[in-house]
PDB file of C-alpha atoms in Angstrom:
ATOM      1  CA  MET A   1      -0.048  -0.045  -0.109  1.00  0.00           C
ATOM      2  CA  ILE A   2       2.838   2.361   0.868  1.00  0.00           C
ATOM      3  CA  PHE A   3       4.636   1.437  -2.323  1.00  0.00           C
ATOM      4  CA  VAL A   4       1.619   2.333  -4.441  1.00  0.00           C
ATOM      5  CA  SER A   5       1.489   5.723  -2.616  1.00  0.00           C
ATOM      6  CA  ILE A   6       4.926   6.458  -3.345  1.00  0.00           C
ATOM      7  CA  VAL A   7       4.393   5.537  -7.113  1.00  0.00           C
ATOM      8  CA  ASP A   8       1.417   7.835  -7.206  1.00  0.00           C
ATOM      9  CA  LEU A   9       3.490  10.649  -5.655  1.00  0.00           C
ATOM     10  CA  MET A  10       6.036  10.362  -8.444  1.00  0.00           C
ATOM     11  CA  VAL A  11       3.681  12.056 -11.072  1.00  0.00           C
ATOM     12  CA  PRO A  12       3.083  15.300  -9.103  1.00  0.00           C
ATOM     13  CA  ILE A  13       6.647  15.326  -7.992  1.00  0.00           C
ATOM     14  CA  PHE A  14       8.000  15.041 -11.562  1.00  0.00           C
ATOM     15  CA  LEU A  15       5.498  17.601 -12.969  1.00  0.00           C
ATOM     16  CA  ALA A  16       6.084  20.170 -10.111  1.00  0.00           C
ATOM     17  CA  PHE A  17       9.880  19.628 -10.397  1.00  0.00           C
ATOM     18  CA  ARG A  18       9.811  20.052 -14.149  1.00  0.00           C
ATOM     19  CA  GLU A  19       7.676  23.283 -14.223  1.00  0.00           C
ATOM     20  CA  GLY A  20       9.077  24.492 -11.031  1.00  0.00           C
ATOM     21  CA  LEU A  21      12.649  24.217 -12.278  1.00  0.00           C
ATOM     22  CA  GLU A  22      11.792  26.155 -15.381  1.00  0.00           C
ATOM     23  CA  ALA A  23      10.315  29.034 -13.294  1.00  0.00           C
ATOM     24  CA  ILE A  24      13.250  28.854 -10.873  1.00  0.00           C
ATOM     25  CA  LEU A  25      15.787  29.206 -13.682  1.00  0.00           C
ATOM     26  CA  VAL A  26      14.111  32.418 -14.826  1.00  0.00           C
ATOM     27  CA  ILE A  27      14.440  33.943 -11.445  1.00  0.00           C
ATOM     28  CA  VAL A  28      18.087  32.735 -11.120  1.00  0.00           C
ATOM     29  CA  ILE A  29      19.078  34.133 -14.569  1.00  0.00           C
ATOM     30  CA  ILE A  30      17.547  37.493 -13.749  1.00  0.00           C
ATOM     31  CA  LEU A  31      19.104  37.571 -10.174  1.00  0.00           C
ATOM     32  CA  LEU A  32      22.569  36.572 -11.478  1.00  0.00           C
ATOM     33  CA  TYR A  33      22.448  39.396 -14.118  1.00  0.00           C
ATOM     34  CA  LEU A  34      21.647  41.921 -11.441  1.00  0.00           C
ATOM     35  CA  LYS A  35      24.251  40.455  -9.205  1.00  0.00           C
ATOM     36  CA  ASN A  36      27.005  40.558 -11.956  1.00  0.00           C
ATOM     37  CA  THR A  37      26.102  44.068 -12.901  1.00  0.00           C
ATOM     38  CA  ASP A  38      26.088  45.318  -9.329  1.00  0.00           C
ATOM     39  CA  GLN A  39      22.391  46.079  -9.301  1.00  0.00           C
ATOM     40  CA  LYS A  40      20.984  44.108  -6.364  1.00  0.00           C
ATOM     41  CA  PHE A  41      18.672  46.983  -5.592  1.00  0.00           C
ATOM     42  CA  TYR A  42      16.289  45.503  -8.147  1.00  0.00           C
ATOM     43  CA  TYR A  43      16.104  42.171  -6.451  1.00  0.00           C
ATOM     44  CA  LYS A  44      12.919  43.380  -4.810  1.00  0.00           C
ATOM     45  CA  TYR A  45      11.113  43.696  -8.188  1.00  0.00           C
ATOM     46  CA  VAL A  46      11.988  40.161  -9.084  1.00  0.00           C
ATOM     47  CA  TYR A  47      10.816  38.759  -5.693  1.00  0.00           C
ATOM     48  CA  SER A  48       7.602  40.790  -5.956  1.00  0.00           C
ATOM     49  CA  GLY A  49       6.802  39.467  -9.503  1.00  0.00           C
ATOM     50  CA  ALA A  50       7.625  35.851  -8.309  1.00  0.00           C
ATOM     51  CA  ILE A  51       5.379  36.110  -5.155  1.00  0.00           C
ATOM     52  CA  LEU A  52       2.514  37.692  -7.112  1.00  0.00           C
ATOM     53  CA  ALA A  53       2.829  34.883  -9.743  1.00  0.00           C
ATOM     54  CA  ILE A  54       2.873  32.120  -7.061  1.00  0.00           C
ATOM     55  CA  ALA A  55      -0.202  33.587  -5.337  1.00  0.00           C
ATOM     56  CA  SER A  56      -2.002  33.920  -8.710  1.00  0.00           C
ATOM     57  CA  SER A  57      -1.181  30.341  -9.447  1.00  0.00           C
ATOM     58  CA  ILE A  58      -2.570  29.146  -6.181  1.00  0.00           C
ATOM     59  CA  VAL A  59      -5.796  31.073  -6.843  1.00  0.00           C
ATOM     60  CA  PHE A  60      -6.074  29.655 -10.295  1.00  0.00           C
ATOM     61  CA  ALA A  61      -5.536  26.070  -8.872  1.00  0.00           C
ATOM     62  CA  ILE A  62      -8.346  26.642  -6.306  1.00  0.00           C
ATOM     63  CA  LEU A  63     -10.825  28.034  -8.836  1.00  0.00           C
ATOM     64  CA  PHE A  64     -10.024  25.585 -11.563  1.00  0.00           C
ATOM     65  CA  THR A  65     -10.380  22.611  -9.155  1.00  0.00           C
ATOM     66  CA  ALA A  66     -13.718  23.912  -7.871  1.00  0.00           C
ATOM     67  CA  LEU A  67     -14.946  24.478 -11.454  1.00  0.00           C
ATOM     68  CA  ILE A  68     -14.023  20.808 -12.379  1.00  0.00           C
ATOM     69  CA  GLU A  69     -15.385  19.132  -9.243  1.00  0.00           C
ATOM     70  CA  GLY A  70     -18.596  21.085  -8.877  1.00  0.00           C
ATOM     71  CA  GLY A  71     -21.379  22.832 -10.652  1.00  0.00           C
ATOM     72  CA  PHE A  72     -21.941  20.235 -13.423  1.00  0.00           C
ATOM     73  CA  ALA A  73     -23.384  16.707 -13.518  1.00  0.00           C
ATOM     74  CA  GLY A  74     -24.000  13.997 -15.884  1.00  0.00           C
ATOM     75  CA  SER A  75     -23.456  14.553 -19.670  1.00  0.00           C
ATOM     76  CA  THR A  76     -22.977  18.293 -19.052  1.00  0.00           C
ATOM     77  CA  GLU A  77     -20.028  17.498 -16.683  1.00  0.00           C
ATOM     78  CA  GLN A  78     -18.578  15.190 -19.311  1.00  0.00           C
ATOM     79  CA  ILE A  79     -18.856  17.790 -22.019  1.00  0.00           C
ATOM     80  CA  PHE A  80     -17.356  20.427 -19.945  1.00  0.00           C
ATOM     81  CA  GLU A  81     -14.463  18.306 -18.736  1.00  0.00           C
ATOM     82  CA  GLY A  82     -13.928  16.994 -22.355  1.00  0.00           C
ATOM     83  CA  ILE A  83     -13.674  20.478 -23.831  1.00  0.00           C
ATOM     84  CA  THR A  84     -11.708  21.791 -20.962  1.00  0.00           C
ATOM     85  CA  PHE A  85      -8.971  19.001 -21.007  1.00  0.00           C
ATOM     86  CA  ILE A  86      -8.727  19.122 -24.858  1.00  0.00           C
ATOM     87  CA  ILE A  87      -8.117  22.970 -24.639  1.00  0.00           C
ATOM     88  CA  SER A  88      -5.697  22.523 -21.793  1.00  0.00           C
ATOM     89  CA  GLY A  89      -3.687  19.881 -23.657  1.00  0.00           C
ATOM     90  CA  LEU A  90      -3.411  22.176 -26.708  1.00  0.00           C
ATOM     91  CA  PHE A  91      -2.524  25.087 -24.509  1.00  0.00           C
ATOM     92  CA  VAL A  92       0.380  23.056 -22.725  1.00  0.00           C
ATOM     93  CA  LEU A  93       1.516  21.622 -25.989  1.00  0.00           C
ATOM     94  CA  THR A  94       1.868  25.162 -27.432  1.00  0.00           C
ATOM     95  CA  LEU A  95       3.901  26.308 -24.367  1.00  0.00           C
ATOM     96  CA  VAL A  96       6.255  23.122 -24.585  1.00  0.00           C
ATOM     97  CA  LEU A  97       6.818  23.561 -28.265  1.00  0.00           C
ATOM     98  CA  TRP A  98       7.470  27.360 -27.878  1.00  0.00           C
ATOM     99  CA  MET A  99      10.016  26.800 -24.903  1.00  0.00           C
ATOM    100  CA  SER A 100      11.790  24.079 -26.929  1.00  0.00           C
ATOM    101  CA  LYS A 101      12.327  26.745 -29.692  1.00  0.00           C
ATOM    102  CA  GLU A 102      12.951  29.783 -27.574  1.00  0.00           C
ATOM    103  CA  GLY A 103      14.728  28.093 -24.580  1.00  0.00           C
ATOM    104  CA  PRO A 104      18.239  28.319 -25.886  1.00  0.00           C
ATOM    105  CA  LYS A 105      17.749  32.151 -26.381  1.00  0.00           C
ATOM    106  CA  MET A 106      15.906  32.711 -23.028  1.00  0.00           C
ATOM    107  CA  LYS A 107      18.950  33.744 -21.008  1.00  0.00           C
ATOM    108  CA  LYS A 108      20.057  36.535 -23.578  1.00  0.00           C
ATOM    109  CA  HIS A 109      16.421  37.661 -23.963  1.00  0.00           C
ATOM    110  CA  LEU A 110      15.808  38.005 -20.274  1.00  0.00           C
ATOM    111  CA  GLU A 111      19.030  39.898 -19.733  1.00  0.00           C
ATOM    112  CA  GLN A 112      18.169  42.325 -22.514  1.00  0.00           C
ATOM    113  CA  LYS A 113      14.694  42.879 -21.235  1.00  0.00           C
ATOM    114  CA  VAL A 114      16.015  43.535 -17.695  1.00  0.00           C
ATOM    115  CA  GLU A 115      18.771  45.879 -19.001  1.00  0.00           C
ATOM    116  CA  TYR A 116      16.253  47.832 -20.970  1.00  0.00           C
ATOM    117  CA  SER A 117      13.821  48.179 -18.006  1.00  0.00           C
ATOM    118  CA  ILE A 118      16.609  49.613 -15.873  1.00  0.00           C
ATOM    119  CA  GLU A 119      17.961  51.898 -18.479  1.00  0.00           C
ATOM    120  CA  THR A 120      14.536  53.377 -19.298  1.00  0.00           C
ATOM    121  CA  GLY A 121      13.520  53.572 -15.494  1.00  0.00           C
ATOM    122  CA  ARG A 122      10.665  51.054 -15.967  1.00  0.00           C
ATOM    123  CA  SER A 123      11.433  48.939 -12.833  1.00  0.00           C
ATOM    124  CA  LEU A 124       7.914  47.657 -12.769  1.00  0.00           C
ATOM    125  CA  SER A 125       8.609  45.940 -16.046  1.00  0.00           C
ATOM    126  CA  ILE A 126      10.912  43.701 -14.145  1.00  0.00           C
ATOM    127  CA  VAL A 127       7.856  42.773 -11.879  1.00  0.00           C
ATOM    128  CA  SER A 128       5.714  42.025 -14.958  1.00  0.00           C
ATOM    129  CA  LEU A 129       8.417  40.129 -16.870  1.00  0.00           C
ATOM    130  CA  THR A 130       8.942  37.831 -13.800  1.00  0.00           C
ATOM    131  CA  TYR A 131       5.238  37.597 -13.193  1.00  0.00           C
ATOM    132  CA  VAL A 132       4.375  36.516 -16.820  1.00  0.00           C
ATOM    133  CA  ILE A 133       6.895  33.900 -17.144  1.00  0.00           C
ATOM    134  CA  ILE A 134       6.141  32.299 -13.805  1.00  0.00           C
ATOM    135  CA  ILE A 135       2.467  32.384 -13.898  1.00  0.00           C
ATOM    136  CA  ARG A 136       2.650  30.699 -17.257  1.00  0.00           C
ATOM    137  CA  GLU A 137       4.511  27.830 -15.673  1.00  0.00           C
ATOM    138  CA  GLY A 138       2.035  27.765 -12.752  1.00  0.00           C
ATOM    139  CA  ILE A 139      -1.027  27.603 -15.063  1.00  0.00           C
ATOM    140  CA  GLU A 140       0.763  24.853 -16.971  1.00  0.00           C
ATOM    141  CA  LEU A 141       1.475  22.902 -13.850  1.00  0.00           C
ATOM    142  CA  VAL A 142      -2.179  23.181 -12.622  1.00  0.00           C
ATOM    143  CA  LEU A 143      -3.448  21.917 -15.923  1.00  0.00           C
ATOM    144  CA  LEU A 144      -1.138  18.927 -15.978  1.00  0.00           C
ATOM    145  CA  LEU A 145      -1.946  18.065 -12.363  1.00  0.00           C
ATOM    146  CA  ALA A 146      -5.591  18.301 -13.080  1.00  0.00           C
ATOM    147  CA  GLY A 147      -5.236  15.905 -15.909  1.00  0.00           C
ATOM    148  CA  ALA A 148      -3.199  13.492 -13.879  1.00  0.00           C
ATOM    149  CA  THR A 149      -5.743  13.622 -11.059  1.00  0.00           C
ATOM    150  CA  SER A 150      -8.710  13.128 -13.391  1.00  0.00           C
ATOM    151  CA  VAL A 151      -7.101  10.013 -15.337  1.00  0.00           C
ATOM    152  CA  GLY A 152      -5.233   8.507 -12.277  1.00  0.00           C
ATOM    153  CA  ALA A 153      -6.119   7.652  -8.751  1.00  0.00           C
ATOM    154  CA  LEU A 154      -4.400  10.660  -7.186  1.00  0.00           C
ATOM    155  CA  ASN A 155      -6.106  12.682  -4.340  1.00  0.00           C
ATOM    156  CA  GLN A 156      -5.654  16.203  -3.516  1.00  0.00           C
ATOM    157  CA  ILE A 157      -3.349  15.556  -0.592  1.00  0.00           C
ATOM    158  CA  GLY A 158      -1.003  13.391  -2.795  1.00  0.00           C
ATOM    159  CA  VAL A 159      -1.071  16.146  -5.385  1.00  0.00           C
ATOM    160  CA  VAL A 160      -0.227  18.870  -2.822  1.00  0.00           C
ATOM    161  CA  LEU A 161       2.570  16.844  -1.150  1.00  0.00           C
ATOM    162  CA  GLY A 162       4.080  15.650  -4.303  1.00  0.00           C
ATOM    163  CA  SER A 163       3.981  19.145  -5.694  1.00  0.00           C
ATOM    164  CA  LEU A 164       5.697  20.574  -2.576  1.00  0.00           C
ATOM    165  CA  ILE A 165       8.500  17.938  -2.845  1.00  0.00           C
ATOM    166  CA  GLY A 166       8.999  18.499  -6.658  1.00  0.00           C
ATOM    167  CA  LEU A 167       9.049  22.330  -6.112  1.00  0.00           C
ATOM    168  CA  GLY A 168      11.353  21.996  -3.109  1.00  0.00           C
ATOM    169  CA  ILE A 169      13.853  20.067  -5.251  1.00  0.00           C
ATOM    170  CA  SER A 170      13.573  22.627  -8.038  1.00  0.00           C
ATOM    171  CA  VAL A 171      14.336  25.435  -5.534  1.00  0.00           C
ATOM    172  CA  GLY A 172      17.316  23.501  -4.163  1.00  0.00           C
ATOM    173  CA  ILE A 173      18.863  23.220  -7.743  1.00  0.00           C
ATOM    174  CA  GLY A 174      18.151  26.840  -8.250  1.00  0.00           C
ATOM    175  CA  LEU A 175      20.047  27.724  -5.055  1.00  0.00           C
ATOM    176  CA  VAL A 176      22.937  25.490  -6.087  1.00  0.00           C
ATOM    177  CA  ILE A 177      23.194  27.275  -9.525  1.00  0.00           C
ATOM    178  CA  TYR A 178      22.838  30.833  -7.908  1.00  0.00           C
ATOM    179  CA  PHE A 179      25.655  30.176  -5.316  1.00  0.00           C
ATOM    180  CA  GLY A 180      28.284  29.341  -7.880  1.00  0.00           C
ATOM    181  CA  VAL A 181      27.855  25.870  -9.350  1.00  0.00           C
ATOM    182  CA  LYS A 182      27.463  26.946 -13.021  1.00  0.00           C
ATOM    183  CA  SER A 183      28.588  23.699 -14.584  1.00  0.00           C
ATOM    184  CA  ILE A 184      25.192  22.083 -14.361  1.00  0.00           C
ATOM    185  CA  ASN A 185      23.978  21.259 -17.990  1.00  0.00           C
ATOM    186  CA  LEU A 186      20.175  21.190 -18.068  1.00  0.00           C
ATOM    187  CA  SER A 187      19.655  21.139 -21.767  1.00  0.00           C
ATOM    188  CA  LYS A 188      19.469  17.377 -22.120  1.00  0.00           C
ATOM    189  CA  PHE A 189      17.183  17.272 -19.073  1.00  0.00           C
ATOM    190  CA  PHE A 190      14.729  19.643 -20.564  1.00  0.00           C
ATOM    191  CA  LYS A 191      14.792  17.794 -23.968  1.00  0.00           C
ATOM    192  CA  ILE A 192      13.932  14.476 -22.196  1.00  0.00           C
ATOM    193  CA  THR A 193      11.283  15.972 -20.015  1.00  0.00           C
ATOM    194  CA  ASN A 194       9.769  17.762 -22.931  1.00  0.00           C
ATOM    195  CA  VAL A 195       9.051  14.420 -24.534  1.00  0.00           C
ATOM    196  CA  ILE A 196       7.442  13.084 -21.349  1.00  0.00           C
ATOM    197  CA  LEU A 197       5.299  16.320 -21.125  1.00  0.00           C
ATOM    198  CA  ILE A 198       4.136  15.769 -24.646  1.00  0.00           C
ATOM    199  CA  LEU A 199       3.056  12.307 -23.590  1.00  0.00           C
ATOM    200  CA  PHE A 200       1.141  13.850 -20.725  1.00  0.00           C
ATOM    201  CA  VAL A 201      -0.459  16.251 -23.126  1.00  0.00           C
ATOM    202  CA  ALA A 202      -1.428  13.377 -25.400  1.00  0.00           C
ATOM    203  CA  GLY A 203      -3.156  11.837 -22.252  1.00  0.00           C
ATOM    204  CA  LEU A 204      -5.071  15.034 -21.465  1.00  0.00           C
ATOM    205  CA  ILE A 205      -6.360  15.346 -25.069  1.00  0.00           C
ATOM    206  CA  THR A 206      -7.222  11.604 -25.192  1.00  0.00           C
ATOM    207  CA  TYR A 207      -9.116  11.936 -21.827  1.00  0.00           C
ATOM    208  CA  GLY A 208     -10.972  14.887 -23.102  1.00  0.00           C
ATOM    209  CA  ILE A 209     -11.933  13.021 -26.329  1.00  0.00           C
ATOM    210  CA  HIS A 210     -13.002  10.109 -24.091  1.00  0.00           C
ATOM    211  CA  GLU A 211     -15.313  12.391 -22.093  1.00  0.00           C
ATOM    212  CA  LEU A 212     -16.914  13.661 -25.158  1.00  0.00           C
ATOM    213  CA  ILE A 213     -17.487  10.158 -26.505  1.00  0.00           C
ATOM    214  CA  GLU A 214     -19.190   9.162 -23.151  1.00  0.00           C
ATOM    215  CA  ALA A 215     -21.397  12.237 -23.475  1.00  0.00           C
ATOM    216  CA  GLY A 216     -22.429  11.224 -26.959  1.00  0.00           C
ATOM    217  CA  VAL A 217     -20.994  14.408 -28.511  1.00  0.00           C
ATOM    218  CA  VAL A 218     -18.280  12.515 -30.475  1.00  0.00           C
ATOM    219  CA  ASN A 219     -18.751   9.322 -32.165  1.00  0.00           C
ATOM    220  CA  PRO A 220     -16.417   6.535 -31.131  1.00  0.00           C
ATOM    221  CA  ILE A 221     -14.480   6.116 -34.448  1.00  0.00           C
ATOM    222  CA  ILE A 222     -12.534   3.141 -33.320  1.00  0.00           C
ATOM    223  CA  ASN A 223     -15.681   1.243 -32.586  1.00  0.00           C
ATOM    224  CA  GLU A 224     -16.780   1.880 -36.235  1.00  0.00           C
ATOM    225  CA  VAL A 225     -13.511   0.821 -37.564  1.00  0.00           C
ATOM    226  CA  TRP A 226     -13.920  -2.502 -35.851  1.00  0.00           C
ATOM    227  CA  ASN A 227     -17.503  -2.963 -36.808  1.00  0.00           C
ATOM    228  CA  ILE A 228     -17.414  -5.376 -39.769  1.00  0.00           C
ATOM    229  CA  LYS A 229     -21.098  -6.299 -39.890  1.00  0.00           C
TER     230      LYS A 229
END
């Protein structure tokens, strides 16, 4: 029983670690740039954006969970969940593909944005830059966890616990990078985890289609293929 629980925890741990690490790296890149250019005064803007993004992600998670679990019943619930998970899957897929393309240029892009914000006296732009990037990862994590919970046997306690562990690991790696260990090569890690995320996305979309089939909105094409009467 304990073994099964540990296995179940691995899903939220992995998802939270993967998405959390991406967000943490953004913060570390910006902080290191400010540190190396002797502009630690602007740290507070980075922290403000990060805190706002985390708070917004938690609010989104609560609202999204409440929307999924209540307010609908029967075929209406299946239709709603089907459409929601298909859209969520496509949204996450778009973000994964975009990050795969833009990831290698992310460090330079962030540093240029921060430098421009400081030079033009738009300090709040640093807040919004940090906020937008981290909230994107937060929303992506919520959607992936919601899909994993709906398809699997995860409960909310397991999701929260696993997420905290995964995020804790990502924060630890971020601290290691910030305090001088710069030889960590994460490019291969992100390439591999992107493939795994795409498989999760496929699961989200498949689950959404399944719900629409159950609701009678979409015809079960596979059944028709095997119907040889």
